[in-house]
Coordinates of C-alpha atoms in Angstrom, one line a residue:
Chain Q
M1 CA 0.0 0.0 0.0
A2 CA 2.7 2.4 1.1
K3 CA 4.6 1.4 -2.0
W4 CA 1.7 2.4 -4.2
V5 CA 1.2 5.7 -2.5
L6 CA 4.9 6.5 -3.0
R7 CA 4.7 5.6 -6.6
V8 CA 1.7 7.8 -7.2
V9 CA 3.2 10.7 -5.4
V10 CA 6.6 10.5 -7.2
L11 CA 5.1 10.0 -10.6
G12 CA 2.6 12.7 -10.0
Y13 CA 5.4 15.0 -8.9
L14 CA 7.4 14.2 -12.0
G15 CA 4.3 14.6 -14.2
V16 CA 3.4 18.0 -12.9
L17 CA 7.0 19.3 -12.9
L18 CA 8.4 17.7 -16.0
L19 CA 6.1 15.9 -18.3
L20 CA 3.2 18.4 -18.3
P21 CA 5.2 21.5 -19.2
I22 CA 7.3 19.7 -21.9
G23 CA 4.1 18.0 -23.2
L24 CA 2.4 21.4 -23.4
V25 CA 5.3 22.9 -25.3
L26 CA 5.1 20.1 -27.8
E27 CA 1.4 20.4 -28.0
R28 CA 1.6 24.2 -28.7
T29 CA 4.4 23.7 -31.1
F30 CA 2.5 21.3 -33.3
A31 CA -1.0 22.8 -32.8
H32 CA -1.1 23.9 -36.4
G33 CA 0.8 21.0 -37.9
V34 CA 4.4 20.6 -39.0
G35 CA 4.4 23.3 -41.7
P36 CA 4.5 26.4 -39.5
V37 CA 7.1 24.7 -37.2
W38 CA 9.3 24.2 -40.2
D39 CA 8.8 27.8 -41.4
A40 CA 9.6 29.1 -37.9
L41 CA 12.8 27.0 -37.7
S42 CA 14.0 27.9 -41.1
A43 CA 13.9 31.6 -40.5
P44 CA 17.5 32.9 -40.9
S45 CA 17.8 34.1 -37.3
A46 CA 16.6 30.8 -36.0
V47 CA 19.1 28.9 -38.1
H48 CA 21.9 31.2 -37.0
A49 CA 20.9 30.8 -33.4
L50 CA 20.8 27.0 -33.6
R51 CA 24.1 26.8 -35.5
L52 CA 25.8 29.1 -32.9
T53 CA 24.4 26.9 -30.1
V54 CA 25.8 23.7 -31.6
V55 CA 29.2 25.4 -32.2
I56 CA 29.4 26.6 -28.6
A57 CA 28.3 23.2 -27.3
L58 CA 30.9 21.3 -29.4
A59 CA 33.7 23.7 -28.3
T60 CA 32.6 23.3 -24.7
V61 CA 32.6 19.5 -25.0
V62 CA 36.1 19.4 -26.4
L63 CA 37.5 21.8 -23.8
N64 CA 35.6 20.2 -20.9
T65 CA 36.7 16.7 -21.9
V66 CA 40.4 17.6 -22.1
F67 CA 40.2 19.5 -18.8
G68 CA 37.9 17.0 -17.2
V69 CA 40.0 14.0 -17.8
G70 CA 43.2 15.9 -16.8
A71 CA 41.6 17.2 -13.6
A72 CA 40.3 13.7 -12.8
L73 CA 43.8 12.3 -13.2
L74 CA 45.2 15.0 -11.0
V75 CA 42.7 14.5 -8.3
T76 CA 43.0 10.7 -8.2
R77 CA 46.6 10.0 -9.2
S78 CA 48.7 12.6 -7.5
R79 CA 49.2 14.0 -4.1
F80 CA 49.9 17.7 -3.9
A81 CA 49.4 20.5 -1.5
G82 CA 45.9 22.0 -1.9
R83 CA 44.5 18.9 -3.6
R84 CA 41.4 18.9 -1.3
L85 CA 40.9 22.6 -2.1
F86 CA 41.2 21.9 -5.8
N87 CA 38.8 19.1 -5.5
A88 CA 36.3 21.3 -3.7
L89 CA 36.7 24.1 -6.3
L90 CA 35.7 21.7 -9.1
D91 CA 32.2 21.8 -7.7
L92 CA 32.1 25.6 -7.5
P93 CA 30.3 26.1 -10.8
L94 CA 27.4 24.1 -9.5
A95 CA 27.0 26.4 -6.6
V96 CA 27.5 29.8 -8.3
S97 CA 24.7 31.4 -10.1
P98 CA 25.3 31.5 -13.9
V99 CA 24.5 35.2 -13.9
V100 CA 27.3 35.8 -11.5
V101 CA 29.6 33.7 -13.7
G102 CA 28.7 35.9 -16.6
L103 CA 29.4 39.1 -14.7
A104 CA 32.7 37.7 -13.4
L105 CA 33.8 36.9 -17.0
I106 CA 32.9 40.5 -18.1
L107 CA 35.1 41.8 -15.2
V108 CA 38.0 39.7 -16.3
Y109 CA 37.7 39.8 -20.1
G110 CA 35.7 43.0 -20.7
K111 CA 37.4 45.8 -22.6
Q112 CA 37.8 47.8 -19.4
S113 CA 40.0 45.1 -17.8
P114 CA 43.7 44.8 -18.6
I115 CA 43.3 41.3 -19.9
G116 CA 40.4 42.1 -22.1
H117 CA 42.2 45.3 -23.3
W118 CA 45.3 43.3 -24.1
L119 CA 43.3 40.7 -26.1
A120 CA 41.2 43.4 -27.9
N121 CA 44.5 45.0 -29.1
R122 CA 45.4 41.7 -30.7
G123 CA 42.0 41.5 -32.4
I124 CA 40.5 39.0 -30.0
D125 CA 37.1 39.8 -28.7
V126 CA 35.9 37.7 -25.8
I127 CA 32.9 39.5 -24.4
F128 CA 29.9 39.9 -26.7
A129 CA 31.5 37.3 -29.0
T130 CA 31.7 33.5 -29.3
P131 CA 34.9 33.0 -27.1
G132 CA 33.2 34.6 -24.1
M133 CA 30.1 32.5 -24.6
V134 CA 32.2 29.3 -24.8
L135 CA 34.0 30.4 -21.7
A136 CA 30.7 30.9 -19.9
T137 CA 29.4 27.6 -21.0
V138 CA 32.6 25.8 -20.1
F139 CA 32.5 27.3 -16.6
V140 CA 28.9 26.2 -15.8
S141 CA 29.5 22.7 -17.1
L142 CA 33.0 22.3 -15.7
P143 CA 32.3 19.5 -13.1
L144 CA 30.3 17.2 -15.4
V145 CA 33.2 15.3 -17.0
V146 CA 35.4 15.3 -13.9
R147 CA 32.7 14.0 -11.6
E148 CA 32.0 11.1 -14.0
V149 CA 35.6 10.1 -14.6
A150 CA 37.2 10.6 -11.2
P151 CA 35.2 7.9 -9.3
V152 CA 35.9 5.4 -12.1
L153 CA 39.6 6.2 -12.0
E154 CA 39.5 5.8 -8.2
E155 CA 37.7 2.4 -8.6
I156 CA 40.0 0.9 -11.2
G157 CA 43.1 1.8 -9.1
V158 CA 46.7 2.3 -10.3
E159 CA 47.7 -1.3 -10.8
Q160 CA 46.8 -1.6 -14.5
E161 CA 48.9 1.5 -15.0
Q162 CA 51.8 0.2 -13.0
A163 CA 51.6 -3.0 -14.9
A164 CA 51.9 -1.1 -18.1
W165 CA 55.0 0.8 -16.8
T166 CA 56.7 -2.5 -15.9
L167 CA 56.0 -3.7 -19.4
G168 CA 57.8 -0.7 -20.8
A169 CA 55.0 1.7 -21.6
T170 CA 55.7 5.4 -21.2
G171 CA 53.3 7.7 -19.3
A172 CA 51.7 8.8 -22.6
Q173 CA 51.4 5.2 -23.9
T174 CA 49.9 4.1 -20.6
F175 CA 47.3 6.9 -20.8
W176 CA 46.2 6.2 -24.3
R177 CA 46.3 2.4 -24.2
V178 CA 45.3 1.6 -20.6
T179 CA 43.8 4.5 -18.6
L180 CA 41.6 6.1 -21.3
P181 CA 40.1 2.9 -22.6
A182 CA 39.3 1.9 -19.0
V183 CA 37.3 5.1 -18.3
R184 CA 35.9 5.5 -21.9
W185 CA 32.3 5.0 -20.9
A186 CA 32.5 7.5 -18.0
V187 CA 34.1 10.0 -20.4
A188 CA 31.3 9.4 -23.0
Y189 CA 28.7 9.9 -20.3
G190 CA 30.3 13.1 -19.2
V191 CA 30.5 14.3 -22.8
V192 CA 26.8 13.7 -23.3
L193 CA 25.9 15.5 -20.1
T194 CA 28.1 18.4 -21.0
F195 CA 26.6 18.6 -24.5
A196 CA 23.0 18.6 -23.0
R197 CA 24.0 21.2 -20.4
A198 CA 25.7 23.4 -23.0
L199 CA 22.7 23.4 -25.3
G200 CA 20.4 24.7 -22.6
E201 CA 22.7 27.2 -20.9
Y202 CA 21.0 30.6 -20.6
G203 CA 22.0 32.8 -17.7
A204 CA 25.8 33.1 -18.1
V205 CA 25.6 33.2 -21.9
A206 CA 22.9 35.9 -21.7
V207 CA 25.2 38.2 -19.7
V208 CA 28.4 37.8 -21.8
S209 CA 26.7 37.6 -25.2
G210 CA 25.1 41.0 -25.4
R211 CA 22.2 39.2 -27.2
I212 CA 23.0 40.6 -30.6
V213 CA 20.5 39.1 -33.1
D214 CA 22.2 37.1 -35.9
H215 CA 25.5 37.5 -34.1
T216 CA 25.6 36.3 -30.5
Q217 CA 22.1 35.0 -30.1
T218 CA 22.0 31.3 -29.1
A219 CA 18.9 29.1 -29.3
T220 CA 17.9 29.7 -25.7
L221 CA 18.3 33.5 -26.1
Y222 CA 16.3 33.2 -29.3
V223 CA 13.4 31.5 -27.5
E224 CA 13.4 34.3 -24.9
Q225 CA 13.5 37.1 -27.5
Q226 CA 10.8 35.6 -29.6
F227 CA 8.6 34.9 -26.6
Q228 CA 9.0 38.5 -25.4
G229 CA 8.2 39.7 -28.9
F230 CA 4.9 37.7 -29.0
E231 CA 6.3 35.4 -31.7
Q232 CA 5.1 32.4 -29.7
A233 CA 5.0 30.0 -32.6
S234 CA 8.8 30.3 -33.3
A235 CA 9.5 30.4 -29.5
Y236 CA 7.7 27.1 -29.0
A237 CA 9.3 25.5 -32.1
M238 CA 12.8 26.3 -30.9
S239 CA 11.9 25.1 -27.4
A240 CA 10.7 21.8 -28.9
V241 CA 14.0 21.4 -30.8
L242 CA 16.0 22.1 -27.6
A243 CA 13.8 19.7 -25.6
A244 CA 14.2 17.0 -28.3
L245 CA 18.0 17.4 -28.3
S246 CA 18.1 17.0 -24.5
V247 CA 15.9 13.9 -24.6
I248 CA 18.1 12.4 -27.3
S249 CA 21.3 13.2 -25.3
L250 CA 19.8 11.6 -22.2
L251 CA 18.7 8.5 -24.1
I252 CA 22.3 8.2 -25.4
A253 CA 23.6 8.7 -21.8
N254 CA 21.3 5.9 -20.6
L255 CA 22.4 3.6 -23.4
L256 CA 26.0 4.2 -22.2
R257 CA 25.2 3.7 -18.5
P258 CA 24.5 0.0 -18.4
E259 CA 27.7 -0.6 -20.4
D260 CA 29.5 1.3 -17.7
E261 CA 27.9 -0.7 -14.9
R262 CA 28.4 -4.1 -16.4
R263 CA 32.2 -3.5 -16.1
Chain J
M1 CA 70.5 -11.8 -13.1
S2 CA 71.4 -11.4 -9.4
I3 CA 69.8 -8.7 -7.3
Q4 CA 71.5 -6.8 -4.5
V5 CA 69.6 -4.6 -2.1
N6 CA 71.9 -2.4 0.0
H7 CA 70.8 -0.6 3.2
V8 CA 67.4 0.4 1.9
F9 CA 65.3 2.7 4.1
K10 CA 61.7 3.6 3.2
R11 CA 59.1 5.4 5.3
F12 CA 55.5 6.4 4.6
G13 CA 54.8 9.3 6.8
D14 CA 55.6 8.1 10.3
F15 CA 55.5 4.4 9.3
V16 CA 58.9 2.8 8.7
A17 CA 58.2 0.3 6.0
L18 CA 61.9 -0.7 5.4
D19 CA 64.5 -0.2 8.0
D20 CA 68.1 -0.8 6.7
V21 CA 67.3 -3.8 4.5
S22 CA 70.1 -5.5 2.7
L23 CA 69.5 -8.6 0.5
D24 CA 71.2 -10.8 -2.0
V25 CA 69.2 -12.7 -4.5
P26 CA 71.2 -15.2 -6.5
A27 CA 70.8 -15.4 -10.3
G28 CA 68.3 -17.9 -11.6
G29 CA 66.8 -18.8 -8.3
L30 CA 63.3 -18.7 -7.0
T31 CA 63.3 -16.6 -3.8
A32 CA 60.4 -16.0 -1.4
L33 CA 60.0 -12.9 0.7
L34 CA 58.1 -14.3 3.6
G35 CA 56.6 -12.4 6.5
P36 CA 53.4 -11.2 8.2
S37 CA 51.2 -8.5 6.5
G38 CA 52.5 -5.0 6.9
G39 CA 56.0 -6.3 7.5
G40 CA 57.5 -4.5 4.5
K41 CA 57.9 -7.4 2.1
S42 CA 55.7 -5.9 -0.6
T43 CA 57.4 -2.5 -0.3
L44 CA 60.7 -4.2 -0.7
L45 CA 59.5 -5.9 -3.9
R46 CA 58.1 -2.6 -5.2
V47 CA 61.5 -0.9 -4.5
I48 CA 63.2 -3.6 -6.5
A49 CA 60.7 -3.0 -9.3
G50 CA 61.1 0.8 -9.2
L51 CA 57.5 1.3 -8.3
E52 CA 58.6 2.8 -5.1
Q53 CA 61.7 5.0 -4.6
P54 CA 63.7 4.2 -1.4
D55 CA 64.5 7.1 0.9
S56 CA 68.1 5.9 0.9
G57 CA 70.1 2.8 -0.1
T58 CA 70.6 1.2 -3.5
V59 CA 69.3 -1.6 -5.7
E60 CA 71.6 -3.4 -8.1
V61 CA 70.8 -5.9 -10.8
E62 CA 73.8 -7.9 -11.9
G63 CA 76.1 -5.4 -10.4
R64 CA 74.5 -2.4 -12.2
D65 CA 73.0 0.3 -10.0
V66 CA 69.3 0.7 -11.0
T67 CA 68.1 2.8 -8.0
G68 CA 67.5 5.9 -10.2
L69 CA 65.8 4.0 -13.0
T70 CA 62.1 4.0 -13.7
P71 CA 60.2 0.7 -13.9
Q72 CA 60.2 1.0 -17.7
Q73 CA 64.0 1.0 -17.8
R74 CA 64.6 -2.0 -15.5
S75 CA 63.7 -5.0 -17.5
I76 CA 61.5 -6.5 -14.9
G77 CA 58.3 -8.5 -15.1
F78 CA 55.8 -7.7 -12.3
V79 CA 52.8 -9.8 -11.3
F80 CA 50.2 -8.2 -9.0
Q81 CA 48.1 -9.9 -6.4
H82 CA 44.9 -8.8 -8.1
Y83 CA 46.2 -9.6 -11.6
A84 CA 46.0 -6.0 -12.9
A85 CA 44.6 -7.4 -16.1
F86 CA 43.9 -4.8 -18.9
K87 CA 40.2 -5.4 -18.7
H88 CA 39.3 -3.9 -22.1
M89 CA 41.8 -6.1 -24.0
T90 CA 41.6 -9.8 -24.9
V91 CA 43.9 -12.3 -23.3
A92 CA 46.1 -12.3 -26.4
K93 CA 46.3 -8.5 -26.5
N94 CA 47.2 -8.4 -22.8
V95 CA 50.1 -10.8 -23.4
A96 CA 51.1 -8.9 -26.5
F97 CA 51.1 -5.5 -24.7
G98 CA 54.8 -5.3 -23.9
L99 CA 55.9 -6.6 -27.3
E100 CA 53.6 -4.0 -29.1
I101 CA 55.0 -1.2 -26.9
R102 CA 58.5 -2.3 -28.1
K103 CA 57.2 -2.3 -31.7
H104 CA 58.1 -5.9 -32.5
P105 CA 56.9 -7.0 -36.0
K106 CA 53.4 -8.3 -36.0
A107 CA 54.2 -11.9 -37.1
E108 CA 56.8 -12.2 -34.3
V109 CA 54.3 -10.8 -31.7
R110 CA 51.7 -13.4 -32.8
R111 CA 54.2 -16.3 -32.6
R112 CA 55.5 -15.2 -29.2
V113 CA 52.0 -14.7 -27.8
N114 CA 51.0 -18.2 -29.0
E115 CA 54.1 -19.7 -27.4
L116 CA 53.4 -18.0 -24.1
L117 CA 49.7 -18.9 -24.1
E118 CA 50.7 -22.5 -24.6
L119 CA 53.2 -22.2 -21.7
V120 CA 50.5 -21.1 -19.4
H121 CA 47.8 -23.4 -20.9
L122 CA 45.5 -20.6 -22.0
E123 CA 45.8 -21.1 -25.8
Q124 CA 42.1 -21.7 -26.2
F125 CA 41.2 -18.5 -24.3
A126 CA 43.2 -16.1 -26.5
E127 CA 40.2 -14.2 -27.7
R128 CA 38.4 -14.0 -24.4
L129 CA 38.3 -10.9 -22.1
P130 CA 39.9 -11.2 -18.7
A131 CA 36.4 -10.9 -17.1
Q132 CA 35.5 -14.3 -18.7
L133 CA 38.4 -16.1 -17.0
S134 CA 38.7 -17.6 -13.5
G135 CA 41.1 -16.0 -11.0
G136 CA 43.7 -18.7 -11.6
Q137 CA 43.5 -18.3 -15.3
R138 CA 43.8 -14.5 -15.0
Q139 CA 46.9 -14.9 -12.9
R140 CA 48.4 -17.2 -15.5
M141 CA 47.6 -14.6 -18.1
A142 CA 49.3 -11.9 -16.0
L143 CA 52.4 -14.2 -15.7
A144 CA 52.5 -14.8 -19.5
R145 CA 52.2 -11.0 -20.0
A146 CA 55.1 -10.4 -17.7
L147 CA 57.3 -13.1 -19.3
A148 CA 56.5 -11.9 -22.8
V149 CA 59.1 -9.1 -22.7
Q150 CA 61.8 -11.6 -21.5
P151 CA 62.5 -9.7 -18.3
E152 CA 65.8 -10.1 -16.5
V153 CA 63.9 -10.4 -13.2
L154 CA 60.4 -11.7 -12.5
L155 CA 58.7 -10.2 -9.4
L156 CA 55.4 -11.5 -8.0
D157 CA 53.5 -9.7 -5.3
E158 CA 51.4 -12.3 -3.4
P159 CA 50.6 -13.9 -6.7
F160 CA 48.2 -16.5 -5.3
G161 CA 46.8 -14.4 -2.4
A162 CA 43.4 -13.8 -4.0
L163 CA 42.8 -17.4 -5.0
D164 CA 41.1 -20.2 -3.1
A165 CA 43.1 -22.9 -1.4
Q166 CA 43.0 -25.6 -4.1
V167 CA 43.8 -23.3 -7.0
R168 CA 46.6 -21.8 -4.9
R169 CA 48.1 -25.2 -4.4
E170 CA 47.9 -26.1 -8.1
L171 CA 49.4 -22.8 -9.2
R172 CA 52.3 -22.9 -6.8
T173 CA 53.3 -26.4 -8.0
W174 CA 52.9 -25.0 -11.6
L175 CA 55.0 -21.9 -10.8
R176 CA 57.8 -24.2 -9.6
R177 CA 57.7 -26.2 -12.8
L178 CA 57.5 -23.1 -14.9
H179 CA 60.5 -21.6 -13.2
D180 CA 62.4 -24.8 -13.8
E181 CA 61.6 -24.3 -17.5
V182 CA 62.2 -20.6 -17.8
H183 CA 65.0 -20.0 -15.3
V184 CA 64.4 -16.3 -14.9
T185 CA 65.5 -14.9 -11.5
T186 CA 62.3 -14.8 -9.6
V187 CA 61.3 -13.1 -6.3
F188 CA 57.8 -13.6 -4.9
V189 CA 56.1 -12.2 -1.9
T190 CA 54.0 -14.4 0.3
H191 CA 52.7 -14.5 3.9
D192 CA 52.1 -18.3 3.6
Q193 CA 55.0 -20.2 5.0
E194 CA 53.8 -23.5 3.4
E195 CA 53.9 -21.8 0.0
A196 CA 57.4 -20.4 0.6
L197 CA 58.7 -23.7 1.9
E198 CA 57.2 -25.7 -0.9
V199 CA 58.2 -23.4 -3.9
A200 CA 61.3 -21.4 -3.0
D201 CA 65.0 -22.2 -3.3
S202 CA 65.7 -19.6 -0.7
I203 CA 63.5 -17.7 1.7
V204 CA 64.0 -14.3 3.2
I205 CA 62.0 -13.6 6.3
V206 CA 60.9 -10.0 6.5
N207 CA 59.3 -8.6 9.7
Q208 CA 58.8 -5.0 10.9
G209 CA 60.8 -3.6 8.0
R210 CA 63.8 -5.8 8.7
V211 CA 65.3 -9.0 7.3
E212 CA 65.1 -11.5 10.1
Q213 CA 66.9 -14.3 8.4
A214 CA 67.7 -15.5 4.9
G215 CA 68.6 -19.0 3.8
T216 CA 67.4 -22.2 2.2
P217 CA 64.0 -23.6 3.5
R218 CA 65.9 -26.3 5.3
E219 CA 68.3 -23.9 7.1
L220 CA 65.4 -21.7 8.2
Y221 CA 63.3 -24.5 9.4
D222 CA 66.0 -26.4 11.2
E223 CA 68.2 -23.6 12.3
P224 CA 66.0 -20.6 12.9
A225 CA 67.9 -17.5 14.0
S226 CA 65.1 -16.2 16.3
E227 CA 62.0 -17.3 18.0
F228 CA 60.0 -15.2 15.5
V229 CA 61.5 -17.1 12.5
M230 CA 60.8 -20.4 14.3
S231 CA 57.2 -19.6 15.1
F232 CA 56.6 -18.1 11.7
L233 CA 57.9 -21.1 9.7
G234 CA 55.9 -23.8 11.4
P235 CA 54.0 -24.9 14.4
V236 CA 55.7 -24.4 17.8
T237 CA 54.9 -25.2 21.4
R238 CA 56.6 -24.3 24.7
F239 CA 58.3 -27.1 26.6
Q240 CA 60.4 -26.4 29.7
G241 CA 60.5 -22.7 28.9
Q242 CA 61.8 -23.2 25.4
Q243 CA 60.2 -23.1 21.9
V244 CA 60.1 -26.5 20.2
R245 CA 58.4 -28.0 17.2
P246 CA 55.5 -30.2 18.4
H247 CA 56.8 -33.0 16.1
D248 CA 60.2 -32.9 17.8
L249 CA 58.7 -34.1 21.1
V250 CA 58.5 -37.8 21.9
L251 CA 55.9 -39.4 24.2
H252 CA 56.7 -42.4 26.4
P253 CA 54.2 -44.6 28.3
E254 CA 56.2 -44.2 31.6
V255 CA 57.7 -41.1 33.2
Q256 CA 61.4 -42.3 33.4
G257 CA 64.9 -40.7 33.3
A258 CA 64.9 -37.2 31.8
A259 CA 61.3 -37.5 30.7
V260 CA 58.8 -34.8 32.1
G261 CA 55.4 -36.0 33.2
A262 CA 52.4 -34.6 31.4
V263 CA 48.7 -35.1 31.7
V264 CA 46.8 -35.7 28.5
K265 CA 43.9 -33.3 28.0
R266 CA 42.6 -34.0 24.5
V267 CA 43.5 -36.2 21.6
T268 CA 42.6 -35.0 18.1
R269 CA 43.0 -37.2 15.0
L270 CA 43.8 -35.0 11.9
G271 CA 44.1 -37.6 9.2
F272 CA 47.7 -38.7 9.0
E273 CA 48.8 -37.0 12.3
V274 CA 47.5 -36.9 15.8
R275 CA 47.5 -33.8 17.9
V276 CA 47.8 -34.4 21.7
D277 CA 47.1 -31.4 24.0
M278 CA 48.6 -31.9 27.4
E279 CA 49.6 -30.0 30.5
A280 CA 53.2 -30.3 31.9
E281 CA 54.5 -28.5 34.9
G282 CA 51.3 -26.4 34.9
E283 CA 51.9 -25.2 31.3
P284 CA 49.9 -26.1 28.3
L285 CA 51.8 -28.1 25.7
W286 CA 50.9 -29.9 22.5
V287 CA 52.6 -32.7 20.6
Q288 CA 52.2 -34.0 17.0
I289 CA 52.6 -37.7 16.6
T290 CA 51.9 -40.3 13.9
R291 CA 48.8 -42.5 13.9
A292 CA 51.0 -45.5 14.6
A293 CA 52.6 -43.9 17.7
A294 CA 49.2 -42.8 18.9
A295 CA 47.8 -46.3 18.5
E296 CA 50.7 -47.9 20.4
L297 CA 50.3 -45.4 23.3
D298 CA 46.5 -45.7 23.3
L299 CA 46.0 -42.3 24.9
E300 CA 43.0 -41.2 26.7
P301 CA 42.4 -37.8 28.4
G302 CA 43.7 -38.1 32.0
D303 CA 46.6 -40.4 31.2
V304 CA 50.0 -39.5 32.4
V305 CA 52.9 -39.8 29.9
G306 CA 56.6 -38.9 29.8
V307 CA 57.8 -36.2 27.3
T308 CA 61.3 -35.8 25.9
V309 CA 62.8 -33.7 23.1
S310 CA 64.3 -35.4 20.1
T311 CA 66.9 -33.7 17.9
P312 CA 67.4 -31.0 16.7
A313 CA 68.1 -28.9 19.7
P314 CA 65.5 -26.3 20.6
V315 CA 66.2 -22.6 20.2
A316 CA 66.9 -20.7 23.4

């Protein structure tokens, strides 16, 4: 009995919070069939926004994967002063509001700051440009790869790596042939999570982008602008695309998960 | 290749793992590092492998100082207690690893892998993943992998420690035979005295970071240098204030001459041998005798018998 009550409560909660809103978005999107949706999505600004979002997400995935695997190795494989602090700092992006992240990036890379000034003199714009938006997205999704990979590295231990050393493998050979293959599913899972998170990032990107239509407007910013401008059809259409991409990412993540747990 | 360890110290924080350890391992032999857990024997093996750096002291292989060399540069084979199998590679790929790192030609790698898999009786498992093998098979694979690169020295860290008793016994007999075929200088760590006595040509007893005694199994068993070595290598009991082996005591039906009277408390038949628990001069004492001797004495709890010590002489 108690089991049933729990199930109803949990499913009801999920339904009201998750399924109902997403379902309504889909319903609104396709209320007048597929035609209008296609028209809304093929508008030049919509295409640009989607393309920019995907570029930022891919750049974030690459940076985050390299940094995430490196940081996971550092946290699990070496002992250094401040390791615990470093470990704690890795979770900071989860705790800090994305808006604060955006403002902080403007402080560091804005044209008024020495760093931003120096970069601008060399023709590199960070704020109100793609690099700043990538930085913001990297910041908010920073822990996703590390937190997937580090526990697996911890669990597999150092013996396989030491065995590789005794067989003559250099550090790099050991990494590519032994360590990375052993954590590949965790890396893949982290990548998918990062990608999904990067697609949906709004707050930090909104601050650093300047929301310039056809220039620094991502898909989420596009949804917001269209919605404010009473262009509800295109707002819903883009929302549906973002929701679909997220669902696909999570499905991929779930397909990877069992593989990970079987090992 | 002979191995010399000279005055090695190693500490982890406050814990002294190796305290002035010196050691001579003869070329071509099978040497056991034997001692209780936490005594430093695994650390010593890892220092020889280059997986740990000693705080001071040196390690030499065939007279060449290798202390500053990385494990990659030492030409060693290392076998871990928990196999350290490369889980994502097939058995054949595991064995081929060292050869592929050394960029041997493909055909030669294949030939050598087949040879080694045959040596460790895993030829029909070449394409399996380690997860599909039993513990004993995984450890044989790890051994083949270590031997593939023809190391000068083979080091095994509690190689059979994670296996059940029967597989353990099988594998140690097999290791002995393998060593007789391959002849590589081999050092293995164990806390099991039976394993060390059965397999090794020479035994080094390591306790509390020090070498207690080194020698052949016979020397250590018959001429132990300390009470610790004696008690670690086999069963002991106390008789007249001295440590003796329970099978070095003789029971007599009468208390005569030099014999000490003892009251039988309990008689336990353990297959071939019989264990007799007794009390002599207010102290507990136990004796190991053969079934025949037990039948002749026809012991019952409460009987009084005479006890004498046969050779060799007990340790003071």
